[in-house]
Amino acid sequence: MSYDLHTHSEVSDGTEPPAQVVAAAARAGLRGLALTDHDTTVGWEQARAAAREHGLLFIPGAEITTKTSAGTSVHMLSYLHDPQHPGLAAANSAARSGRVQRAKRIVANLAEDFEISWADVLTHVGPETTVGRPHIADALVTTGVVADRSEAFTHYLHKGSKYYVPQDTMTPVEAITLIRQAGGVPVIAHAMASRRGSTVSLAELEEMVQAGLAGVEVYHRDNTAEGKELLLDLARRRDLIVTGSSDYHGTGKPNRLGENTTDAEMVLRILQQGTGTEALGGPPAV
Ligand code: AMP
Ligand code: ZN
Ligand code: FE
Ligand code: FE
């Protein structure tokens, strides 16, 4: 009875088409999954069709790029929002274009020291793909600078790197507001992933709850043990949804489908709150 609510396909920085992610979820023995590509919903249709074929529950989602006023990067998962909601669709479209400009700047920085061009990155990017640092990592692999994406992040693409350029985006509170307006269910992703950089404070989390945050992704490999406790405590006090997920990226990351999962009861709460689009498959038996 398990569900994986955070996965990526090649319409962002995963390495497989959406249908293949769904097929892999079925093979992994999952009952259902959410597809949560970065700042896009273009994978939904293909994933929905594949989920129908495999008899899985499919929850359409996205992982929205945000940054607090203090500059901390926050990834906001959204489930079941209306993909055509004008405000949210415009914000996602702006985030995708902003990502291209930012990735070009990172590549320009790298080009001062390495034989790498924007064209090298584009060979790893599909026509509708949301561009991210993992695609720059792929170019560093094919040009022979590093062996894999992980090495590229460790040496050249992490936040402290001299090549790094941050992304301009909306704040988590703005994203939560838009997601709710679009009928979606906002759940903060890997909020306590301290190895990725600075993390949000409890006060900032409380502010997000005030703004309509529905849940917290507690069980994620990048959250620290103490961070999980803090999130669980917040969830208990504020009656939030608690999720667990893999953040699967195909072969782009070691994360395996189903390595963390979400209970049926929590899936049901997401289905009950989400009104912007339909999930595929009946509600899970709790
Ligand atoms: P960006 O969206 O451009 O800021 O890039 C962040 C993405 O890179 C996230 O979705 C991560 O999944 C991915 N990422 C972060 N660290 C690593 C790593 N060490 N190896 C592979 N992918 C990573
Ligand atoms: Zn990613
Ligand atoms: Fe993320
Ligand atoms: Fe993710």
PDB file of C-alpha atoms and ligand atoms in Angstrom:
ATOM      1  CA  MET A   1       0.000   0.000   0.000  1.00  0.00           C
ATOM      2  CA  SER A   2       2.709   2.489  -0.702  1.00  0.00           C
ATOM      3  CA  TYR A   3       2.891   5.678  -2.666  1.00  0.00           C
ATOM      4  CA  ASP A   4       5.874   7.697  -3.904  1.00  0.00           C
ATOM      5  CA  LEU A   5       4.921  11.359  -4.202  1.00  0.00           C
ATOM      6  CA  HIS A   6       8.053  13.012  -5.627  1.00  0.00           C
ATOM      7  CA  THR A   7       9.513  11.849  -8.962  1.00  0.00           C
ATOM      8  CA  HIS A   8      11.102  13.470 -12.008  1.00  0.00           C
ATOM      9  CA  SER A   9      11.038  12.584 -15.702  1.00  0.00           C
ATOM     10  CA  GLU A  10      12.949  13.906 -18.690  1.00  0.00           C
ATOM     11  CA  VAL A  11      10.580  16.869 -19.025  1.00  0.00           C
ATOM     12  CA  SER A  12      12.761  18.241 -16.219  1.00  0.00           C
ATOM     13  CA  ASP A  13      15.968  16.697 -14.917  1.00  0.00           C
ATOM     14  CA  GLY A  14      14.979  13.037 -14.685  1.00  0.00           C
ATOM     15  CA  THR A  15      16.431  10.741 -17.340  1.00  0.00           C
ATOM     16  CA  GLU A  16      13.332   8.770 -18.462  1.00  0.00           C
ATOM     17  CA  PRO A  17      10.124   9.723 -20.280  1.00  0.00           C
ATOM     18  CA  PRO A  18       7.114  10.060 -17.937  1.00  0.00           C
ATOM     19  CA  ALA A  19       5.632   6.737 -19.106  1.00  0.00           C
ATOM     20  CA  GLN A  20       8.840   4.959 -18.172  1.00  0.00           C
ATOM     21  CA  VAL A  21       8.850   6.494 -14.693  1.00  0.00           C
ATOM     22  CA  VAL A  22       5.314   5.146 -14.222  1.00  0.00           C
ATOM     23  CA  ALA A  23       6.318   1.701 -15.533  1.00  0.00           C
ATOM     24  CA  ALA A  24       9.280   1.675 -13.154  1.00  0.00           C
ATOM     25  CA  ALA A  25       6.949   2.579 -10.275  1.00  0.00           C
ATOM     26  CA  ALA A  26       4.731  -0.401 -11.145  1.00  0.00           C
ATOM     27  CA  ARG A  27       7.781  -2.693 -11.259  1.00  0.00           C
ATOM     28  CA  ALA A  28       8.884  -1.338  -7.867  1.00  0.00           C
ATOM     29  CA  GLY A  29       5.565  -2.556  -6.425  1.00  0.00           C
ATOM     30  CA  LEU A  30       4.149   0.906  -5.709  1.00  0.00           C
ATOM     31  CA  ARG A  31       0.382   1.448  -5.618  1.00  0.00           C
ATOM     32  CA  GLY A  32       0.699   4.951  -6.957  1.00  0.00           C
ATOM     33  CA  LEU A  33       2.921   7.915  -7.641  1.00  0.00           C
ATOM     34  CA  ALA A  34       3.024  11.637  -8.227  1.00  0.00           C
ATOM     35  CA  LEU A  35       5.044  13.097 -11.085  1.00  0.00           C
ATOM     36  CA  THR A  36       6.612  16.340  -9.841  1.00  0.00           C
ATOM     37  CA  ASP A  37       8.806  17.759 -12.571  1.00  0.00           C
ATOM     38  CA  HIS A  38      10.410  21.153 -11.938  1.00  0.00           C
ATOM     39  CA  ASP A  39       8.138  24.087 -12.835  1.00  0.00           C
ATOM     40  CA  THR A  40       6.172  22.183 -15.500  1.00  0.00           C
ATOM     41  CA  THR A  41       3.119  20.010 -16.042  1.00  0.00           C
ATOM     42  CA  VAL A  42       3.874  18.810 -19.599  1.00  0.00           C
ATOM     43  CA  GLY A  43       4.554  15.245 -18.432  1.00  0.00           C
ATOM     44  CA  TRP A  44       1.101  14.745 -16.904  1.00  0.00           C
ATOM     45  CA  GLU A  45      -0.762  13.453 -19.934  1.00  0.00           C
ATOM     46  CA  GLN A  46       1.775  10.767 -20.798  1.00  0.00           C
ATOM     47  CA  ALA A  47       2.098   9.711 -17.164  1.00  0.00           C
ATOM     48  CA  ARG A  48      -1.667   9.565 -16.738  1.00  0.00           C
ATOM     49  CA  ALA A  49      -2.039   7.259 -19.740  1.00  0.00           C
ATOM     50  CA  ALA A  50       0.735   4.994 -18.472  1.00  0.00           C
ATOM     51  CA  ALA A  51      -0.791   4.876 -14.979  1.00  0.00           C
ATOM     52  CA  ARG A  52      -4.101   3.799 -16.499  1.00  0.00           C
ATOM     53  CA  GLU A  53      -2.311   0.986 -18.317  1.00  0.00           C
ATOM     54  CA  HIS A  54      -0.519  -0.172 -15.158  1.00  0.00           C
ATOM     55  CA  GLY A  55      -3.469   0.285 -12.785  1.00  0.00           C
ATOM     56  CA  LEU A  56      -1.662   2.794 -10.573  1.00  0.00           C
ATOM     57  CA  LEU A  57      -3.002   5.813  -8.741  1.00  0.00           C
ATOM     58  CA  PHE A  58      -1.546   8.882 -10.466  1.00  0.00           C
ATOM     59  CA  ILE A  59      -1.384  12.264  -8.763  1.00  0.00           C
ATOM     60  CA  PRO A  60      -0.354  15.100 -11.097  1.00  0.00           C
ATOM     61  CA  GLY A  61       2.158  17.411  -9.451  1.00  0.00           C
ATOM     62  CA  ALA A  62       5.071  19.770  -9.880  1.00  0.00           C
ATOM     63  CA  GLU A  63       8.060  20.959  -7.866  1.00  0.00           C
ATOM     64  CA  ILE A  64       8.025  24.739  -7.828  1.00  0.00           C
ATOM     65  CA  THR A  65      11.292  26.644  -7.471  1.00  0.00           C
ATOM     66  CA  THR A  66      11.168  29.340  -4.774  1.00  0.00           C
ATOM     67  CA  LYS A  67      13.543  31.359  -2.621  1.00  0.00           C
ATOM     68  CA  THR A  68      12.898  33.069   0.708  1.00  0.00           C
ATOM     69  CA  SER A  69      13.556  36.790   1.177  1.00  0.00           C
ATOM     70  CA  ALA A  70      16.658  35.695   3.112  1.00  0.00           C
ATOM     71  CA  GLY A  71      17.877  33.829   0.020  1.00  0.00           C
ATOM     72  CA  THR A  72      17.246  30.226   1.129  1.00  0.00           C
ATOM     73  CA  SER A  73      16.234  27.938  -1.722  1.00  0.00           C
ATOM     74  CA  VAL A  74      12.898  26.189  -1.099  1.00  0.00           C
ATOM     75  CA  HIS A  75      11.284  23.587  -3.358  1.00  0.00           C
ATOM     76  CA  MET A  76       7.503  23.577  -3.055  1.00  0.00           C
ATOM     77  CA  LEU A  77       5.692  20.469  -4.226  1.00  0.00           C
ATOM     78  CA  SER A  78       2.229  21.117  -5.612  1.00  0.00           C
ATOM     79  CA  TYR A  79      -0.348  18.391  -6.140  1.00  0.00           C
ATOM     80  CA  LEU A  80      -3.579  18.507  -8.144  1.00  0.00           C
ATOM     81  CA  HIS A  81      -3.431  22.183  -9.143  1.00  0.00           C
ATOM     82  CA  ASP A  82      -5.138  23.475 -12.264  1.00  0.00           C
ATOM     83  CA  PRO A  83      -2.340  23.538 -14.872  1.00  0.00           C
ATOM     84  CA  GLN A  84      -4.132  26.370 -16.637  1.00  0.00           C
ATOM     85  CA  HIS A  85      -4.521  28.669 -13.664  1.00  0.00           C
ATOM     86  CA  PRO A  86      -3.221  31.940 -15.178  1.00  0.00           C
ATOM     87  CA  GLY A  87      -1.162  33.096 -12.187  1.00  0.00           C
ATOM     88  CA  LEU A  88       0.525  29.785 -11.504  1.00  0.00           C
ATOM     89  CA  ALA A  89       1.050  28.940 -15.180  1.00  0.00           C
ATOM     90  CA  ALA A  90       2.648  32.363 -15.746  1.00  0.00           C
ATOM     91  CA  ALA A  91       4.908  31.934 -12.710  1.00  0.00           C
ATOM     92  CA  ASN A  92       6.045  28.512 -13.908  1.00  0.00           C
ATOM     93  CA  SER A  93       6.648  29.803 -17.401  1.00  0.00           C
ATOM     94  CA  ALA A  94       8.718  32.675 -15.984  1.00  0.00           C
ATOM     95  CA  ALA A  95      10.668  30.212 -13.834  1.00  0.00           C
ATOM     96  CA  ARG A  96      11.473  28.067 -16.889  1.00  0.00           C
ATOM     97  CA  SER A  97      12.758  31.050 -18.895  1.00  0.00           C
ATOM     98  CA  GLY A  98      14.676  32.337 -15.877  1.00  0.00           C
ATOM     99  CA  ARG A  99      16.308  28.918 -15.573  1.00  0.00           C
ATOM    100  CA  VAL A 100      17.620  29.144 -19.149  1.00  0.00           C
ATOM    101  CA  GLN A 101      19.171  32.579 -18.540  1.00  0.00           C
ATOM    102  CA  ARG A 102      20.708  31.411 -15.285  1.00  0.00           C
ATOM    103  CA  ALA A 103      22.040  28.157 -16.786  1.00  0.00           C
ATOM    104  CA  LYS A 104      23.644  30.167 -19.620  1.00  0.00           C
ATOM    105  CA  ARG A 105      25.429  32.306 -17.033  1.00  0.00           C
ATOM    106  CA  ILE A 106      26.714  29.239 -15.186  1.00  0.00           C
ATOM    107  CA  VAL A 107      27.966  27.800 -18.490  1.00  0.00           C
ATOM    108  CA  ALA A 108      29.677  31.104 -19.341  1.00  0.00           C
ATOM    109  CA  ASN A 109      31.462  30.943 -15.986  1.00  0.00           C
ATOM    110  CA  LEU A 110      32.510  27.332 -16.600  1.00  0.00           C
ATOM    111  CA  ALA A 111      33.664  28.168 -20.141  1.00  0.00           C
ATOM    112  CA  GLU A 112      36.428  30.316 -18.666  1.00  0.00           C
ATOM    113  CA  ASP A 113      38.088  27.147 -17.365  1.00  0.00           C
ATOM    114  CA  PHE A 114      36.640  24.288 -19.434  1.00  0.00           C
ATOM    115  CA  GLU A 115      35.820  23.445 -23.043  1.00  0.00           C
ATOM    116  CA  ILE A 116      32.064  23.681 -22.627  1.00  0.00           C
ATOM    117  CA  SER A 117      29.448  25.633 -24.551  1.00  0.00           C
ATOM    118  CA  TRP A 118      25.710  26.229 -24.332  1.00  0.00           C
ATOM    119  CA  ALA A 119      25.327  23.971 -27.380  1.00  0.00           C
ATOM    120  CA  ASP A 120      26.829  21.094 -25.368  1.00  0.00           C
ATOM    121  CA  VAL A 121      24.119  21.582 -22.748  1.00  0.00           C
ATOM    122  CA  LEU A 122      21.357  21.775 -25.343  1.00  0.00           C
ATOM    123  CA  THR A 123      22.188  18.280 -26.622  1.00  0.00           C
ATOM    124  CA  HIS A 124      20.882  17.018 -23.234  1.00  0.00           C
ATOM    125  CA  VAL A 125      17.694  19.077 -23.227  1.00  0.00           C
ATOM    126  CA  GLY A 126      14.432  18.152 -24.960  1.00  0.00           C
ATOM    127  CA  PRO A 127      12.181  20.733 -26.636  1.00  0.00           C
ATOM    128  CA  GLU A 128       9.854  21.007 -23.613  1.00  0.00           C
ATOM    129  CA  THR A 129      12.358  20.278 -20.879  1.00  0.00           C
ATOM    130  CA  THR A 130      12.784  22.506 -17.827  1.00  0.00           C
ATOM    131  CA  VAL A 131      16.527  23.247 -17.811  1.00  0.00           C
ATOM    132  CA  GLY A 132      18.549  22.785 -14.630  1.00  0.00           C
ATOM    133  CA  ARG A 133      22.046  22.284 -13.336  1.00  0.00           C
ATOM    134  CA  PRO A 134      21.813  18.513 -13.959  1.00  0.00           C
ATOM    135  CA  HIS A 135      21.819  19.241 -17.721  1.00  0.00           C
ATOM    136  CA  ILE A 136      25.000  21.278 -17.310  1.00  0.00           C
ATOM    137  CA  ALA A 137      26.350  18.300 -15.362  1.00  0.00           C
ATOM    138  CA  ASP A 138      25.487  16.065 -18.334  1.00  0.00           C
ATOM    139  CA  ALA A 139      27.478  18.358 -20.624  1.00  0.00           C
ATOM    140  CA  LEU A 140      30.442  18.199 -18.225  1.00  0.00           C
ATOM    141  CA  VAL A 141      30.188  14.398 -18.441  1.00  0.00           C
ATOM    142  CA  THR A 142      30.081  14.242 -22.250  1.00  0.00           C
ATOM    143  CA  THR A 143      32.932  16.735 -22.564  1.00  0.00           C
ATOM    144  CA  GLY A 144      34.970  14.501 -20.237  1.00  0.00           C
ATOM    145  CA  VAL A 145      35.346  16.872 -17.288  1.00  0.00           C
ATOM    146  CA  VAL A 146      33.611  14.559 -14.773  1.00  0.00           C
ATOM    147  CA  ALA A 147      32.364  10.975 -14.649  1.00  0.00           C
ATOM    148  CA  ASP A 148      28.773  11.588 -13.545  1.00  0.00           C
ATOM    149  CA  ARG A 149      26.246  14.169 -12.313  1.00  0.00           C
ATOM    150  CA  SER A 150      27.172  13.667  -8.662  1.00  0.00           C
ATOM    151  CA  GLU A 151      30.818  14.488  -9.347  1.00  0.00           C
ATOM    152  CA  ALA A 152      29.793  17.563 -11.333  1.00  0.00           C
ATOM    153  CA  PHE A 153      27.761  18.835  -8.363  1.00  0.00           C
ATOM    154  CA  THR A 154      30.473  18.037  -5.824  1.00  0.00           C
ATOM    155  CA  HIS A 155      33.179  19.907  -7.733  1.00  0.00           C
ATOM    156  CA  TYR A 156      31.572  22.590  -9.902  1.00  0.00           C
ATOM    157  CA  LEU A 157      27.817  23.052  -9.574  1.00  0.00           C
ATOM    158  CA  HIS A 158      27.124  23.231  -5.825  1.00  0.00           C
ATOM    159  CA  LYS A 159      25.959  26.450  -4.263  1.00  0.00           C
ATOM    160  CA  GLY A 160      29.371  27.454  -2.897  1.00  0.00           C
ATOM    161  CA  SER A 161      31.120  26.987  -6.251  1.00  0.00           C
ATOM    162  CA  LYS A 162      32.661  29.991  -7.977  1.00  0.00           C
ATOM    163  CA  TYR A 163      30.694  29.057 -11.101  1.00  0.00           C
ATOM    164  CA  TYR A 164      27.328  29.033  -9.332  1.00  0.00           C
ATOM    165  CA  VAL A 165      24.609  31.552 -10.131  1.00  0.00           C
ATOM    166  CA  PRO A 166      21.438  31.682  -8.012  1.00  0.00           C
ATOM    167  CA  GLN A 167      17.977  31.785  -9.556  1.00  0.00           C
ATOM    168  CA  ASP A 168      15.477  34.613  -9.165  1.00  0.00           C
ATOM    169  CA  THR A 169      12.059  33.250  -8.201  1.00  0.00           C
ATOM    170  CA  MET A 170       8.988  33.931  -6.130  1.00  0.00           C
ATOM    171  CA  THR A 171       8.961  33.301  -2.382  1.00  0.00           C
ATOM    172  CA  PRO A 172       7.537  30.111  -0.795  1.00  0.00           C
ATOM    173  CA  VAL A 173       4.595  32.120   0.587  1.00  0.00           C
ATOM    174  CA  GLU A 174       3.821  33.507  -2.886  1.00  0.00           C
ATOM    175  CA  ALA A 175       3.987  29.980  -4.319  1.00  0.00           C
ATOM    176  CA  ILE A 176       1.719  28.572  -1.591  1.00  0.00           C
ATOM    177  CA  THR A 177      -0.823  31.317  -2.244  1.00  0.00           C
ATOM    178  CA  LEU A 178      -0.815  30.671  -5.999  1.00  0.00           C
ATOM    179  CA  ILE A 179      -0.977  26.885  -5.582  1.00  0.00           C
ATOM    180  CA  ARG A 180      -4.016  27.198  -3.281  1.00  0.00           C
ATOM    181  CA  GLN A 181      -5.664  29.648  -5.704  1.00  0.00           C
ATOM    182  CA  ALA A 182      -5.134  27.030  -8.422  1.00  0.00           C
ATOM    183  CA  GLY A 183      -6.812  24.345  -6.286  1.00  0.00           C
ATOM    184  CA  GLY A 184      -3.506  22.646  -5.516  1.00  0.00           C
ATOM    185  CA  VAL A 185      -2.057  21.163  -2.347  1.00  0.00           C
ATOM    186  CA  PRO A 186       1.312  22.705  -1.348  1.00  0.00           C
ATOM    187  CA  VAL A 187       3.801  20.437   0.433  1.00  0.00           C
ATOM    188  CA  ILE A 188       7.310  21.666   1.200  1.00  0.00           C
ATOM    189  CA  ALA A 189       9.994  19.356  -0.248  1.00  0.00           C
ATOM    190  CA  HIS A 190      13.106  18.236   1.668  1.00  0.00           C
ATOM    191  CA  ALA A 191      12.918  21.299   3.930  1.00  0.00           C
ATOM    192  CA  MET A 192      15.724  20.058   6.174  1.00  0.00           C
ATOM    193  CA  ALA A 193      18.233  19.074   3.496  1.00  0.00           C
ATOM    194  CA  SER A 194      21.076  20.960   5.156  1.00  0.00           C
ATOM    195  CA  ARG A 195      23.759  19.486   2.909  1.00  0.00           C
ATOM    196  CA  ARG A 196      22.212  21.339  -0.029  1.00  0.00           C
ATOM    197  CA  GLY A 197      22.729  24.732   1.649  1.00  0.00           C
ATOM    198  CA  SER A 198      20.930  26.861   4.218  1.00  0.00           C
ATOM    199  CA  THR A 199      17.532  25.618   5.389  1.00  0.00           C
ATOM    200  CA  VAL A 200      14.414  27.486   6.463  1.00  0.00           C
ATOM    201  CA  SER A 201      13.824  28.440  10.088  1.00  0.00           C
ATOM    202  CA  LEU A 202      10.894  27.244  12.166  1.00  0.00           C
ATOM    203  CA  ALA A 203       9.523  30.813  12.068  1.00  0.00           C
ATOM    204  CA  GLU A 204       9.615  30.734   8.253  1.00  0.00           C
ATOM    205  CA  LEU A 205       7.846  27.357   8.270  1.00  0.00           C
ATOM    206  CA  GLU A 206       5.168  28.720  10.605  1.00  0.00           C
ATOM    207  CA  GLU A 207       4.678  31.646   8.223  1.00  0.00           C
ATOM    208  CA  MET A 208       4.180  29.156   5.366  1.00  0.00           C
ATOM    209  CA  VAL A 209       1.580  27.269   7.419  1.00  0.00           C
ATOM    210  CA  GLN A 210      -0.241  30.578   7.962  1.00  0.00           C
ATOM    211  CA  ALA A 211      -0.199  31.101   4.194  1.00  0.00           C
ATOM    212  CA  GLY A 212      -1.791  27.687   3.553  1.00  0.00           C
ATOM    213  CA  LEU A 213       1.011  25.118   3.512  1.00  0.00           C
ATOM    214  CA  ALA A 214      -0.728  21.716   3.550  1.00  0.00           C
ATOM    215  CA  GLY A 215       2.103  19.356   4.318  1.00  0.00           C
ATOM    216  CA  VAL A 216       5.755  18.557   4.855  1.00  0.00           C
ATOM    217  CA  GLU A 217       7.909  15.998   3.069  1.00  0.00           C
ATOM    218  CA  VAL A 218       9.511  14.364   6.104  1.00  0.00           C
ATOM    219  CA  TYR A 219      10.862  11.095   4.733  1.00  0.00           C
ATOM    220  CA  HIS A 220      13.412  12.170   2.118  1.00  0.00           C
ATOM    221  CA  ARG A 221      17.019  10.996   2.030  1.00  0.00           C
ATOM    222  CA  ASP A 222      18.398  14.550   2.234  1.00  0.00           C
ATOM    223  CA  ASN A 223      16.532  15.586   5.423  1.00  0.00           C
ATOM    224  CA  THR A 224      18.690  15.250   8.540  1.00  0.00           C
ATOM    225  CA  ALA A 225      17.463  13.094  11.444  1.00  0.00           C
ATOM    226  CA  GLU A 226      16.947  16.167  13.659  1.00  0.00           C
ATOM    227  CA  GLY A 227      15.268  17.946  10.767  1.00  0.00           C
ATOM    228  CA  LYS A 228      12.770  15.097  10.393  1.00  0.00           C
ATOM    229  CA  GLU A 229      11.916  15.381  14.094  1.00  0.00           C
ATOM    230  CA  LEU A 230      11.400  19.140  13.775  1.00  0.00           C
ATOM    231  CA  LEU A 231       9.110  18.643  10.757  1.00  0.00           C
ATOM    232  CA  LEU A 232       7.144  15.853  12.465  1.00  0.00           C
ATOM    233  CA  ASP A 233       6.661  18.028  15.515  1.00  0.00           C
ATOM    234  CA  LEU A 234       5.419  20.911  13.356  1.00  0.00           C
ATOM    235  CA  ALA A 235       3.082  18.525  11.506  1.00  0.00           C
ATOM    236  CA  ARG A 236       1.616  17.268  14.800  1.00  0.00           C
ATOM    237  CA  ARG A 237       1.096  20.763  16.175  1.00  0.00           C
ATOM    238  CA  ARG A 238      -0.402  22.203  12.974  1.00  0.00           C
ATOM    239  CA  ASP A 239      -2.173  19.069  11.716  1.00  0.00           C
ATOM    240  CA  LEU A 240      -0.168  18.949   8.481  1.00  0.00           C
ATOM    241  CA  ILE A 241       0.046  16.155   5.926  1.00  0.00           C
ATOM    242  CA  VAL A 242       3.256  14.112   6.267  1.00  0.00           C
ATOM    243  CA  THR A 243       4.783  12.597   3.140  1.00  0.00           C
ATOM    244  CA  GLY A 244       7.750  10.414   2.219  1.00  0.00           C
ATOM    245  CA  SER A 245       9.247  10.175  -1.256  1.00  0.00           C
ATOM    246  CA  SER A 246      12.244   9.155  -3.277  1.00  0.00           C
ATOM    247  CA  ASP A 247      12.836  12.263  -5.449  1.00  0.00           C
ATOM    248  CA  TYR A 248      13.610   9.771  -8.213  1.00  0.00           C
ATOM    249  CA  HIS A 249      15.603  11.184 -11.178  1.00  0.00           C
ATOM    250  CA  GLY A 250      16.130   7.946 -13.181  1.00  0.00           C
ATOM    251  CA  THR A 251      19.849   7.316 -13.626  1.00  0.00           C
ATOM    252  CA  GLY A 252      20.589  10.970 -12.790  1.00  0.00           C
ATOM    253  CA  LYS A 253      20.706  10.345  -9.034  1.00  0.00           C
ATOM    254  CA  PRO A 254      21.152   7.317  -6.767  1.00  0.00           C
ATOM    255  CA  ASN A 255      17.617   7.780  -5.314  1.00  0.00           C
ATOM    256  CA  ARG A 256      15.517   4.646  -5.980  1.00  0.00           C
ATOM    257  CA  LEU A 257      11.741   4.633  -6.481  1.00  0.00           C
ATOM    258  CA  GLY A 258       9.915   3.713  -3.270  1.00  0.00           C
ATOM    259  CA  GLU A 259      12.962   4.210  -1.030  1.00  0.00           C
ATOM    260  CA  ASN A 260      10.652   6.432   1.036  1.00  0.00           C
ATOM    261  CA  THR A 261       6.879   6.272   0.763  1.00  0.00           C
ATOM    262  CA  THR A 262       3.683   7.975   1.886  1.00  0.00           C
ATOM    263  CA  ASP A 263       0.822   6.277   3.769  1.00  0.00           C
ATOM    264  CA  ALA A 264      -2.596   5.817   2.172  1.00  0.00           C
ATOM    265  CA  GLU A 265      -4.174   8.032   4.834  1.00  0.00           C
ATOM    266  CA  MET A 266      -1.970  10.967   3.841  1.00  0.00           C
ATOM    267  CA  VAL A 267      -2.570  10.326   0.137  1.00  0.00           C
ATOM    268  CA  LEU A 268      -6.287  10.485   0.851  1.00  0.00           C
ATOM    269  CA  ARG A 269      -5.894  13.860   2.570  1.00  0.00           C
ATOM    270  CA  ILE A 270      -4.100  15.210  -0.508  1.00  0.00           C
ATOM    271  CA  LEU A 271      -6.868  13.883  -2.780  1.00  0.00           C
ATOM    272  CA  GLN A 272      -9.494  15.501  -0.552  1.00  0.00           C
ATOM    273  CA  GLN A 273      -7.814  18.922  -0.580  1.00  0.00           C
ATOM    274  CA  GLY A 274      -6.852  19.051  -4.249  1.00  0.00           C
ATOM    275  CA  THR A 275      -9.510  20.519  -6.508  1.00  0.00           C
ATOM    276  CA  GLY A 276      -7.614  21.909  -9.522  1.00  0.00           C
ATOM    277  CA  THR A 277      -7.341  18.727 -11.559  1.00  0.00           C
ATOM    278  CA  GLU A 278      -8.301  15.052 -11.294  1.00  0.00           C
ATOM    279  CA  ALA A 279      -6.119  12.260  -9.969  1.00  0.00           C
ATOM    280  CA  LEU A 280      -6.300   9.016 -11.924  1.00  0.00           C
ATOM    281  CA  GLY A 281      -7.435   5.908 -10.095  1.00  0.00           C
ATOM    282  CA  GLY A 282      -9.689   5.595  -7.080  1.00  0.00           C
ATOM    283  CA  PRO A 283      -8.834   6.822  -3.602  1.00  0.00           C
ATOM    284  CA  PRO A 284      -6.678   4.406  -1.641  1.00  0.00           C
ATOM    285  CA  ALA A 285      -8.339   2.199   0.967  1.00  0.00           C
ATOM    286  CA  VAL A 286      -7.265   3.464   4.380  1.00  0.00           C
TER     287      VAL A 286
HETATM  288  P1  AMP B   1      18.600  23.458 -10.236  1.00  0.00           P
HETATM  289  O1  AMP B   1      17.152  23.087 -10.351  1.00  0.00           O
HETATM  290  O2  AMP B   1      19.167  23.923 -11.518  1.00  0.00           O
HETATM  291  O3  AMP B   1      18.909  24.370  -9.095  1.00  0.00           O
HETATM  292  O4  AMP B   1      19.356  22.093  -9.915  1.00  0.00           O
HETATM  293  C1  AMP B   1      18.962  21.368  -8.771  1.00  0.00           C
HETATM  294  C2  AMP B   1      18.673  19.946  -9.145  1.00  0.00           C
HETATM  295  O5  AMP B   1      19.901  19.262  -9.219  1.00  0.00           O
HETATM  296  C3  AMP B   1      17.831  19.239  -8.111  1.00  0.00           C
HETATM  297  O6  AMP B   1      16.605  18.840  -8.660  1.00  0.00           O
HETATM  298  C4  AMP B   1      18.589  18.039  -7.715  1.00  0.00           C
HETATM  299  O7  AMP B   1      17.833  16.867  -7.878  1.00  0.00           O
HETATM  300  C5  AMP B   1      19.775  17.991  -8.635  1.00  0.00           C
HETATM  301  N1  AMP B   1      20.970  17.696  -7.826  1.00  0.00           N
HETATM  302  C6  AMP B   1      21.373  18.348  -6.737  1.00  0.00           C
HETATM  303  N2  AMP B   1      22.509  17.790  -6.243  1.00  0.00           N
HETATM  304  C7  AMP B   1      22.799  16.747  -7.042  1.00  0.00           C
HETATM  305  C8  AMP B   1      23.822  15.762  -7.064  1.00  0.00           C
HETATM  306  N3  AMP B   1      24.794  15.748  -6.140  1.00  0.00           N
HETATM  307  N4  AMP B   1      23.815  14.833  -8.045  1.00  0.00           N
HETATM  308  C9  AMP B   1      22.849  14.852  -8.974  1.00  0.00           C
HETATM  309  N5  AMP B   1      21.848  15.746  -9.015  1.00  0.00           N
HETATM  310  C10 AMP B   1      21.817  16.690  -8.060  1.00  0.00           C
HETATM  311 ZN    ZN B   2      15.661  17.726  -9.898  1.00  0.00          ZN
HETATM  312 FE    FE B   3      13.977  19.455  -4.924  1.00  0.00          FE
HETATM  313 FE    FE B   4      12.869  16.905  -6.798  1.00  0.00          FE
END
